[in-house]
Each structure stands twice: as C-alpha cells, then as structure tokens.
Coordinates of C-alpha atoms and ligand atoms in Angstrom, one line a residue:
M1 CA 144.2 152.6 -6.1
T2 CA 145.2 154.9 -3.3
E3 CA 145.4 153.6 0.2
T4 CA 143.3 155.3 2.9
R5 CA 144.5 156.0 6.4
E6 CA 142.3 153.0 7.5
D7 CA 144.1 150.7 5.1
K8 CA 147.4 151.7 6.4
L9 CA 146.4 151.3 10.0
R10 CA 145.0 147.8 9.2
Q11 CA 148.3 146.9 7.5
L12 CA 150.3 148.2 10.4
K13 CA 148.2 146.2 12.9
E14 CA 148.6 143.0 10.8
R15 CA 152.3 143.5 10.8
L16 CA 152.5 144.2 14.5
A17 CA 150.3 141.2 15.2
Q18 CA 152.7 138.9 13.5
I19 CA 155.7 140.4 15.4
S20 CA 153.8 139.9 18.6
D21 CA 153.1 136.2 17.6
V22 CA 156.8 135.6 17.0
S23 CA 157.7 137.3 20.3
S24 CA 155.1 135.3 22.2
A25 CA 156.4 132.0 20.7
N26 CA 159.9 133.1 21.8
G27 CA 158.5 133.8 25.3
L28 CA 157.1 130.3 25.4
L29 CA 160.5 128.8 24.5
M30 CA 162.0 130.8 27.3
W31 CA 159.4 129.5 29.8
D32 CA 160.0 126.0 28.6
R33 CA 163.8 126.4 29.0
Q34 CA 163.3 127.5 32.6
T35 CA 160.7 124.8 33.5
Y36 CA 160.7 121.5 31.7
M37 CA 163.4 121.5 29.0
P38 CA 166.0 118.7 29.4
K39 CA 169.6 119.8 29.8
G40 CA 170.4 118.5 26.4
G41 CA 168.2 121.2 24.8
V42 CA 170.4 124.1 25.8
A43 CA 172.4 124.5 22.6
G44 CA 169.4 124.0 20.2
R45 CA 167.2 126.3 22.3
A46 CA 169.8 129.1 22.1
E47 CA 169.7 128.9 18.3
Q48 CA 165.9 128.8 18.2
T49 CA 165.6 131.8 20.4
A50 CA 168.2 133.8 18.5
T51 CA 166.4 133.0 15.2
L52 CA 163.0 134.1 16.5
S53 CA 164.5 137.2 18.0
R54 CA 166.1 138.1 14.7
I55 CA 162.9 137.5 12.7
A56 CA 160.9 139.7 15.1
H57 CA 163.6 142.4 14.9
E58 CA 163.8 142.3 11.1
M59 CA 160.0 142.6 10.8
L60 CA 160.0 145.6 13.2
V61 CA 162.8 147.5 11.5
D62 CA 161.6 146.7 8.0
A63 CA 161.2 149.7 5.7
E64 CA 157.5 148.8 5.3
T65 CA 156.9 149.3 9.1
G66 CA 158.6 152.8 8.8
R67 CA 156.5 153.6 5.7
L68 CA 153.2 152.8 7.5
L69 CA 154.2 154.6 10.7
D70 CA 155.2 157.7 8.7
A71 CA 151.8 157.6 6.9
L72 CA 150.0 157.6 10.2
D73 CA 152.1 160.4 11.7
P74 CA 151.4 162.3 13.9
P75 CA 149.2 159.9 15.9
D76 CA 146.5 161.2 18.2
P77 CA 147.3 159.4 21.5
S78 CA 143.9 160.3 23.0
S79 CA 142.4 157.5 20.8
E80 CA 143.2 153.8 21.3
D81 CA 144.5 153.5 17.7
G82 CA 146.6 156.7 18.1
A83 CA 148.1 155.3 21.4
L84 CA 148.9 152.0 19.5
V85 CA 150.6 153.9 16.7
R86 CA 152.6 156.0 19.2
R87 CA 153.8 153.0 21.1
A88 CA 154.7 151.2 17.9
R89 CA 156.7 154.2 16.8
R90 CA 158.6 154.2 20.0
E91 CA 159.5 150.5 19.6
Y92 CA 160.4 151.1 15.9
E93 CA 162.7 154.0 16.7
K94 CA 164.4 152.3 19.6
A95 CA 165.0 149.3 17.3
T96 CA 166.2 151.2 14.3
R97 CA 168.5 153.6 16.2
L98 CA 170.8 150.7 17.3
P99 CA 173.1 149.4 14.6
G100 CA 172.8 145.7 14.0
E101 CA 176.4 145.2 14.8
L102 CA 176.0 146.9 18.2
V103 CA 173.0 144.7 19.0
A104 CA 175.0 141.6 18.1
G105 CA 178.0 142.8 20.1
I106 CA 175.8 143.3 23.2
S107 CA 174.2 139.9 22.9
R108 CA 177.6 138.2 22.4
A109 CA 179.2 140.1 25.4
T110 CA 176.3 139.3 27.7
A111 CA 176.1 135.7 26.6
L112 CA 179.7 135.3 27.8
A113 CA 179.3 137.5 30.8
E114 CA 176.4 135.6 32.4
P115 CA 178.2 132.2 32.9
A116 CA 181.3 134.2 34.0
W117 CA 179.2 136.0 36.6
V118 CA 177.8 132.7 37.9
E119 CA 181.4 131.4 38.4
A120 CA 182.6 134.7 39.8
R121 CA 179.8 134.7 42.4
A122 CA 180.4 131.0 43.3
R123 CA 184.0 131.7 43.9
S124 CA 183.4 135.2 45.2
D125 CA 186.1 136.5 42.8
W126 CA 185.4 139.9 41.3
S127 CA 188.2 139.7 38.8
L128 CA 186.5 136.8 36.9
F129 CA 183.6 139.1 36.2
A130 CA 185.4 142.4 36.0
T131 CA 186.9 141.7 32.5
H132 CA 183.4 141.0 31.1
L133 CA 181.9 144.2 32.7
E134 CA 184.8 146.2 31.2
K135 CA 183.5 145.0 27.8
I136 CA 179.8 145.5 28.5
L137 CA 180.1 149.1 29.7
P138 CA 181.5 150.7 26.5
L139 CA 178.7 148.9 24.6
Q140 CA 176.1 150.4 26.9
R141 CA 177.5 153.9 26.5
E142 CA 177.5 153.4 22.8
A143 CA 173.9 152.3 22.9
A144 CA 172.9 155.3 24.9
E145 CA 174.5 157.6 22.3
H146 CA 172.6 155.9 19.5
L147 CA 169.3 156.0 21.4
G148 CA 169.7 159.6 22.3
Y149 CA 169.0 161.7 25.4
E150 CA 168.7 165.3 26.5
D151 CA 170.6 165.5 29.8
H152 CA 172.4 162.3 30.6
P153 CA 173.3 159.0 28.8
Y154 CA 171.8 157.1 31.7
D155 CA 168.4 158.5 30.7
A156 CA 168.6 156.7 27.4
L157 CA 169.1 153.3 29.1
L158 CA 166.5 154.0 31.8
D159 CA 163.9 154.8 29.2
G160 CA 164.0 151.3 27.9
Y161 CA 162.4 150.0 31.1
E162 CA 160.5 153.0 32.3
P163 CA 159.3 155.2 29.4
G164 CA 159.7 158.9 30.3
A165 CA 161.8 158.3 33.5
R166 CA 164.8 160.6 34.0
K167 CA 167.9 160.3 36.2
A168 CA 167.4 163.8 37.6
R169 CA 163.8 163.0 38.8
L170 CA 165.0 159.7 40.3
E171 CA 167.7 161.5 42.2
R172 CA 165.0 163.6 43.8
M173 CA 162.9 160.6 44.6
F174 CA 165.8 158.8 46.2
E175 CA 166.8 161.9 48.2
E176 CA 163.3 161.9 49.7
L177 CA 163.4 158.2 50.4
K178 CA 166.8 158.4 52.0
A179 CA 165.8 161.3 54.2
G180 CA 162.8 159.2 55.4
L181 CA 164.3 155.7 55.6
V182 CA 167.7 156.1 57.0
P183 CA 166.5 157.6 60.4
L184 CA 163.6 155.0 60.5
I185 CA 166.1 152.2 60.1
R186 CA 168.4 153.6 62.7
S187 CA 165.7 153.9 65.3
I188 CA 164.4 150.3 64.5
S189 CA 168.0 148.9 64.8
A190 CA 168.5 150.6 68.1
R191 CA 165.2 149.2 69.4
D192 CA 165.3 145.6 68.7
G193 CA 167.6 142.7 69.8
E194 CA 165.3 139.7 69.7
D195 CA 164.9 137.2 66.9
R196 CA 161.4 137.8 65.7
E197 CA 161.8 135.8 62.5
A198 CA 162.2 132.3 64.1
P199 CA 158.6 131.2 63.4
L200 CA 159.3 131.3 59.6
H201 CA 162.0 128.7 59.8
G202 CA 161.2 125.1 60.5
A203 CA 159.6 122.2 58.7
F204 CA 157.2 123.3 56.0
D205 CA 155.9 120.5 53.8
E206 CA 156.2 121.5 50.2
A207 CA 152.9 120.1 49.0
A208 CA 151.1 122.0 51.9
Q209 CA 152.9 125.2 50.9
E210 CA 151.8 124.7 47.3
R211 CA 148.2 124.1 48.3
F212 CA 148.1 127.1 50.6
G213 CA 149.6 129.4 48.0
E214 CA 147.1 128.2 45.3
E215 CA 144.2 128.9 47.7
V216 CA 145.4 132.5 48.4
I217 CA 146.0 133.5 44.8
T218 CA 142.7 131.9 43.7
R219 CA 141.1 134.3 46.2
F220 CA 143.1 137.2 44.8
G221 CA 141.5 136.5 41.5
Y222 CA 144.2 134.7 39.5
D223 CA 142.3 132.9 36.7
W224 CA 143.6 129.3 36.3
E225 CA 141.7 129.0 33.0
R226 CA 144.2 131.6 31.7
G227 CA 147.3 130.6 33.6
R228 CA 149.3 128.0 35.4
Q229 CA 152.0 127.7 38.0
D230 CA 155.2 125.7 37.7
R231 CA 158.5 125.5 39.6
T232 CA 161.7 127.3 38.7
V233 CA 164.9 128.3 40.5
H234 CA 164.1 132.0 40.0
P235 CA 160.4 132.8 40.1
F236 CA 158.9 134.9 37.3
C237 CA 155.7 135.7 35.5
I238 CA 155.3 135.7 31.8
G239 CA 152.3 136.9 29.8
L240 CA 152.1 135.3 26.4
T241 CA 148.7 136.7 25.7
S242 CA 146.1 137.9 28.3
G243 CA 144.6 134.4 27.9
D244 CA 147.9 132.7 28.9
V245 CA 149.7 134.3 31.8
R246 CA 152.0 131.9 33.7
I247 CA 153.7 132.2 37.0
T248 CA 156.5 130.2 38.6
T249 CA 157.5 129.6 42.2
R250 CA 160.2 127.9 44.2
F251 CA 159.8 126.1 47.5
D252 CA 162.1 125.9 50.5
P253 CA 161.0 123.1 52.8
R254 CA 162.8 124.8 55.8
W255 CA 161.7 128.4 55.2
L256 CA 158.1 129.6 54.6
S257 CA 158.8 133.1 53.1
P258 CA 160.1 132.5 49.6
A259 CA 157.2 130.6 48.2
L260 CA 154.5 132.3 50.3
F261 CA 155.4 135.9 49.3
G262 CA 157.0 135.0 46.0
T263 CA 153.7 133.4 44.8
M264 CA 151.7 136.5 45.9
H265 CA 154.3 138.7 44.2
E266 CA 154.3 136.9 40.8
T267 CA 150.5 136.8 41.0
G268 CA 150.4 140.6 41.3
H269 CA 152.3 140.7 38.0
A270 CA 150.0 138.1 36.5
L271 CA 146.7 139.9 37.5
Y272 CA 148.0 142.9 35.6
E273 CA 148.6 140.9 32.4
Q274 CA 145.4 138.9 32.7
G275 CA 143.5 142.1 33.1
V276 CA 144.6 143.8 29.9
D277 CA 141.7 144.6 27.5
P278 CA 141.5 141.6 25.2
A279 CA 141.0 144.1 22.3
Y280 CA 144.7 144.9 22.7
A281 CA 145.8 141.3 22.0
R282 CA 148.7 141.0 19.5
T283 CA 149.4 144.8 19.6
P284 CA 152.1 146.8 21.4
L285 CA 149.4 147.8 23.9
G286 CA 148.8 144.2 25.0
G287 CA 151.0 144.1 28.1
G288 CA 152.0 146.2 31.2
T289 CA 153.2 149.7 30.4
S290 CA 156.5 149.7 32.2
M291 CA 158.6 147.7 34.7
G292 CA 157.9 150.2 37.5
V293 CA 154.1 150.0 37.1
H294 CA 154.4 146.3 36.8
E295 CA 156.3 146.1 40.1
S296 CA 153.7 148.4 41.7
Q297 CA 151.2 145.6 41.1
S298 CA 153.4 142.8 42.5
R299 CA 154.4 144.8 45.5
L300 CA 150.8 145.8 46.2
W301 CA 149.6 142.2 46.5
E302 CA 152.8 141.0 48.2
N303 CA 153.1 143.8 50.8
L304 CA 150.1 146.0 51.1
V305 CA 147.8 142.9 51.1
G306 CA 150.1 139.9 52.0
R307 CA 152.0 141.4 54.8
S308 CA 149.0 143.2 56.4
R309 CA 147.1 142.4 59.6
P310 CA 143.7 142.4 57.9
F311 CA 144.9 139.7 55.5
W312 CA 146.3 137.4 58.2
S313 CA 143.4 137.9 60.5
H314 CA 141.5 135.8 57.9
F315 CA 144.2 133.5 56.5
Y316 CA 146.3 132.7 59.6
P317 CA 144.1 130.0 61.1
G318 CA 144.3 128.1 57.7
L319 CA 148.1 128.5 57.7
Q320 CA 148.3 127.1 61.2
E321 CA 146.2 124.1 60.1
A322 CA 148.4 123.5 57.1
F323 CA 151.6 123.5 59.3
P324 CA 150.4 122.5 62.8
E325 CA 153.9 121.5 64.0
A326 CA 155.7 124.6 62.9
L327 CA 153.0 127.2 63.6
G328 CA 150.6 125.5 66.1
G329 CA 152.2 127.3 69.0
V330 CA 152.8 130.6 67.2
G331 CA 150.1 133.3 67.8
G332 CA 148.8 135.5 65.1
E333 CA 150.5 138.6 66.3
E334 CA 153.8 136.8 66.7
F335 CA 153.5 135.6 63.1
Y336 CA 152.6 139.2 61.9
R337 CA 155.8 140.4 63.6
A338 CA 157.8 137.6 62.0
I339 CA 156.8 138.5 58.4
N340 CA 157.5 142.2 59.0
V341 CA 161.0 142.0 60.6
V342 CA 163.2 144.9 59.6
S343 CA 166.8 143.9 59.6
P344 CA 169.5 145.6 57.4
S345 CA 171.2 142.8 55.5
E346 CA 173.6 142.2 52.6
I347 CA 171.2 140.7 50.1
R348 CA 168.6 142.7 48.1
V349 CA 166.2 139.9 47.3
E350 CA 165.9 139.0 51.0
A351 CA 165.4 142.7 52.1
D352 CA 162.4 143.8 54.1
E353 CA 160.1 146.6 53.0
V354 CA 162.0 149.3 54.9
T355 CA 165.5 148.6 53.8
Y356 CA 164.8 147.4 50.3
N357 CA 164.9 150.8 48.6
L358 CA 168.4 151.6 50.0
H359 CA 169.7 148.5 48.2
I360 CA 168.2 150.1 45.0
L361 CA 169.6 153.5 45.7
L362 CA 173.1 152.1 46.0
R363 CA 172.8 150.3 42.7
F364 CA 171.4 153.3 41.0
E365 CA 174.3 155.6 42.1
L366 CA 176.9 153.0 41.2
E367 CA 175.5 152.3 37.7
V368 CA 175.2 155.9 36.9
A369 CA 178.9 156.4 38.0
L370 CA 179.9 153.4 35.8
I371 CA 178.0 154.7 32.8
E372 CA 179.6 158.2 33.3
D373 CA 183.0 156.5 33.7
S374 CA 183.5 158.3 37.0
L375 CA 183.9 154.9 38.8
S376 CA 186.1 152.2 37.5
V377 CA 185.1 148.5 37.4
E378 CA 188.1 147.7 39.5
D379 CA 187.0 150.1 42.3
L380 CA 183.3 149.0 42.2
P381 CA 183.4 146.4 45.0
T382 CA 185.0 148.9 47.4
A383 CA 182.5 151.6 46.5
W384 CA 179.7 149.0 47.0
N385 CA 180.9 148.1 50.4
S386 CA 181.3 151.7 51.6
K387 CA 177.8 152.6 50.5
M388 CA 176.4 149.5 52.2
E389 CA 178.1 150.7 55.4
E390 CA 176.8 154.2 54.9
Y391 CA 173.1 153.4 54.1
L392 CA 172.5 150.2 56.0
G393 CA 175.3 149.9 58.5
V394 CA 176.3 146.5 57.0
T395 CA 179.6 145.4 55.5
P396 CA 179.2 142.4 53.1
E397 CA 181.2 139.4 54.1
N398 CA 182.6 139.0 50.6
D399 CA 181.9 140.1 47.0
A400 CA 179.5 137.2 46.4
N401 CA 177.2 138.8 49.0
G402 CA 178.2 142.3 47.7
A403 CA 178.8 143.6 44.2
L404 CA 178.4 140.1 42.6
Q405 CA 174.9 139.3 44.0
D406 CA 172.7 140.4 41.2
V407 CA 172.5 139.0 37.6
H408 CA 171.4 142.4 36.0
W409 CA 174.8 143.9 35.0
S410 CA 176.0 140.7 33.5
A411 CA 172.9 140.7 31.3
G412 CA 173.5 144.3 30.3
L413 CA 170.4 145.6 32.2
F414 CA 171.6 149.1 33.1
G415 CA 168.8 151.3 34.1
Y416 CA 166.6 148.5 35.3
F417 CA 167.2 148.6 39.1
P418 CA 165.3 151.9 39.8
T419 CA 162.1 150.4 38.5
Y420 CA 162.0 148.3 41.7
A421 CA 161.9 151.5 43.8
I422 CA 159.4 153.2 41.6
G423 CA 157.2 150.1 42.0
N424 CA 157.4 150.2 45.8
V425 CA 156.6 153.9 45.9
L426 CA 153.7 153.6 43.4
S427 CA 152.2 150.6 45.1
V428 CA 151.2 152.7 48.1
Q429 CA 150.0 155.7 46.1
L430 CA 147.7 153.4 44.1
F431 CA 146.5 151.4 47.1
D432 CA 145.5 154.6 49.0
E433 CA 143.6 155.7 45.9
A434 CA 141.8 152.4 45.7
V435 CA 140.8 152.6 49.4
S436 CA 139.6 156.2 49.0
T437 CA 137.3 155.0 46.2
Y438 CA 136.2 151.8 48.0
P439 CA 136.7 152.4 51.8
A440 CA 135.5 148.9 52.5
I441 CA 138.6 147.3 51.0
P442 CA 140.5 146.8 54.3
E443 CA 137.4 145.3 55.9
Q444 CA 136.9 143.0 52.9
I445 CA 140.5 141.9 53.2
T446 CA 139.8 140.7 56.7
E447 CA 137.1 138.5 55.2
G448 CA 139.5 137.1 52.5
E449 CA 137.6 139.0 49.9
F450 CA 139.5 141.0 47.2
S451 CA 136.9 141.8 44.6
S452 CA 136.7 145.6 45.1
L453 CA 140.5 146.0 45.1
L454 CA 140.8 143.9 42.0
E455 CA 138.0 145.7 40.3
W456 CA 139.6 149.1 41.0
L457 CA 142.9 147.9 39.7
R458 CA 141.3 146.3 36.6
E459 CA 139.4 149.5 35.9
N460 CA 142.2 152.0 36.5
I461 CA 145.4 150.1 35.7
H462 CA 145.2 146.7 34.2
R463 CA 142.7 147.1 31.3
H464 CA 144.7 149.9 29.8
G465 CA 147.8 147.8 29.1
S466 CA 150.4 150.1 27.5
R467 CA 147.9 152.6 26.3
Y468 CA 149.3 155.3 28.7
Y469 CA 152.9 156.0 29.5
P470 CA 153.6 155.6 33.3
D471 CA 153.5 159.4 34.0
E472 CA 150.2 159.8 32.2
L473 CA 148.7 156.8 33.9
I474 CA 149.8 157.9 37.4
Q475 CA 148.5 161.4 36.9
R476 CA 145.3 160.1 35.4
V477 CA 144.6 157.7 38.2
T478 CA 145.8 159.6 41.3
G479 CA 145.6 163.3 40.0
R480 CA 149.3 163.9 40.7
P481 CA 152.8 162.6 39.7
L482 CA 154.6 159.8 41.5
D483 CA 154.8 160.8 45.1
T484 CA 157.0 159.4 47.9
A485 CA 154.9 161.0 50.7
P486 CA 152.2 158.3 51.0
Y487 CA 154.8 155.6 50.8
L488 CA 157.0 157.0 53.6
E489 CA 153.9 157.7 55.7
Y490 CA 152.8 154.0 55.3
L491 CA 156.2 152.7 56.4
K492 CA 156.5 155.1 59.4
S493 CA 153.0 154.2 60.6
K494 CA 153.3 150.4 60.0
F495 CA 156.8 149.9 61.4
G496 CA 156.5 152.7 64.0
E497 CA 153.7 150.6 65.5
L498 CA 155.4 147.3 65.1
Y499 CA 158.6 148.5 66.8
E500 CA 156.9 150.9 69.3
L501 CA 158.9 153.9 68.1
Ligands
LIG1 ZN1 158.5 141.6 40.4

C-alpha cells in the first residue's frame, strides 16, 4: 500500500509531537531544578536531563524524520502545515549538520566552564575563566563551519537564536542606535546631578511586593489557570505547553525594582506563550518564533507599559498603599522620574532603557571579534573596558563588573546578545502599530485596562507561534522591516521631556 502525502504528514506530526513531549518533560526538570529541587538532586538531575536531551536529539536526527521531510519537500509555507514542515526541516538540518562528537564536546566544555565562570567572577580573576573560553571558541567556530553561512561565521551562530538575522544588518542597526543614543546619553549626563532613584530603595515588604506584582500581571491578562509564579535567583519564563506557562521572580526587601519590573518582563514572555494557537501544541510552531521577538514582548510590557505615566497614574495610589512608609511621602511624578533614571553604569542587567543597547553593542562587537579570531581571549578585558569608556563613559571597577558579568559565553551562547537589542527596537515598532489600530490604548492604560493591547498582540503576534520567521512577521504586521526610527524617536521624546533637554 502506498502512503499518501497526508499519511506522511500525519506520521511526521506524530514524531514531532513525541519529540516535543520529551523536550517539555526536560523543561519541567529544568524548572524544578531552579525552584524546588533539594541540593542532593544535582547529580541525578544532570543525568536525567542529559538522557532526555539525547533521546529528543536522536528522534529528531533519525533517518525516518529525514525520509518524511524529504517526501513533503518542498513545503508551501503559506499554509499552516507547510509552515510546520518548513520549521521542522530547519530544526532537523541544524541538528544533523553538527557531528555528535562536536555536540558532546560543546556540552562538556560548557559544563566545566560555567562553574569556573562563577568562581572567576566571585574572585574577579579573568585567568580562571580564560582557559575555558579558549576551549569554547574553537568549538563555536567549528559549529559555525558545519552549520554553514554565506558571509560570516557569526551569521551561523546568530541564526540559532534569530532565524534569518545577519551580522551585516545588525551592524547597520547598531550604527543607527549608536548615532542616536550616544549624544542623548551625553546630554542627559551633562544635565543631571541629583539622586532621582532614592525612592526605590528602602523597606519593601516581600509579601506586599508579591501581592502587588500579582495584581498587576493579572490585569495584564496573565492566566493563572495556565501558569504559576515561583521564586528563583535568576527570573525566567518557561512555556511547557500553551496551557502551562510558568514565570519566576526574585524579591529584594530593600529595593523595589527587580521584582516589580522583572515580574512584568517575564509576564510579557508568558503572555506570548499563553497566546499561541492551541492547534500548534506539540509541534515546532508551538512557541515564540525567535529570541528577539520574544524579548519585544517582555520589553513592551516592562517598559512601554510598566514605565509609562499612563500606567502609574492608575497604579501608583495602590503602590503607595502597599508601602506607606517607603512611598507615602513620594509624589507620583517623583516616582515616575525614579523608575526612569538614566545613568550609565557597569552592569547590563541593571541598565536603563537608554543605555541598555550600548551594553549589547559592546558585546556584539567583542564576540564577533572573538569568533573571527581578531581579538584574543587574553586581551578581551582590556578591549571591554575601553569600549565601556568609549560608549558609556564608564570604566568597570574590576573584571567581575566588566567582562565577567554575564553567564552567556560560559554557556556557549555566542550570537544571543543581539536579540536583546532587536527586542528593544521591535517593542516600540509593535506598540506604535497597536496604538494606530486601537488609538484608545494609552487612555485604557490610565484606567488599568489592557484588553485592547493584549487583543492586538494576540491577533498579530502571539497566536502565530513560530508560523512566520521574524522578518516575515515584522513585515506582515507593520508593513516594513525592523526599524530603529520609532524606537529612537520614543527615547528622545520620553527622556527629552524627563530631563528637560
Ligand atoms: Zn527577557
């Protein structure tokens, strides 16, 4: 009996569904490791995770997967099934191009590098980490050669996080950002001497922080029937299925910002995952399409909504009630200025909206140079510090607050950093588009009402999951490619007013 195209599609979907199940189970083990697992579980959990990763990988690269994909070639991506086959082929090819020995080599090298990085950072000793980075880099270059690229090996790595992104286009994006941001930062720095941020530091009861955060994200539209919130050292969001999307938060009893804005940020990611069409469950289309588009969602809720005047005109009285001692004497405008302080600093994760992208630009330039081998590991801290001075006018106190501050390189995540900047730029392009469709959105936000905004995002972004690649999605939704102009305009207008420039 001959198999029809429909039979083959059904078989492929069944196979992909099982791979997705194994990956989701692995995701749950990761979530548990970061939230509730006792310390004694570490060794066993590492084995469990490695086994499930291997099973999912073997099922994906199996000859049967290749046979089914070949039979369905070429897929018509204008249909949902075609988009599914296209995405599955992309994953299959990425997985089959890397030799098993190289994959194992990368995972061994990064498993050793991560604890070394933790120690190097604690002691602020670059040499402790440098020997590991020396081993990771050739493996990354080798992976790029196997994955393939047209112009530059960095493109091959970047594509793993942002399908279709290219180094050359990112360079243009960063040039535009640099031209707009560096003068803006200079004029703000020249303007301001006072400590605007003081109201955010004080006594902030953890339980009250948690209650307030829950109230806000419930209003955003986070569905507690399909999610939950727990505590971790490093906050994250994980979508196991669109019916189970979890976020984590950390609380600082002396500082309001990390939990307040971190919770909104992770909820932005979660709303994306909760909003994916349930018909895409257990398929390669069942999650966000790229790291950059994902970050556009988290930054939109965190910054465009959560750091805006309309938002706080509604929520500030409730925040004052939750923290009468710390905020009772702080006026709404004073609070708004505090959460929007621009202050060039050493640490990326604490950076404000204006300086954030320059932290990313610096990392992008340095990791491209590392991959090209035009910068040595030994010289990296010096190169880091001179770029910090050039872009932000800041010299890190030590390497712990400089080249050792981020986990990414120890984990082998080369090509990941630029997705943060893409997310920032895209967040404004999308928000503007949403407001032009529903002009009442800003007014609704002053009433603590987000349904039109969420509806627009659901309709245009969330429900599609990974059906469209980022470039296709952005073009489809906004009628043009990723554009820095609205983003720079937003920053100049918001911070020009705040700093009376
Ligand atoms: Zn994020």
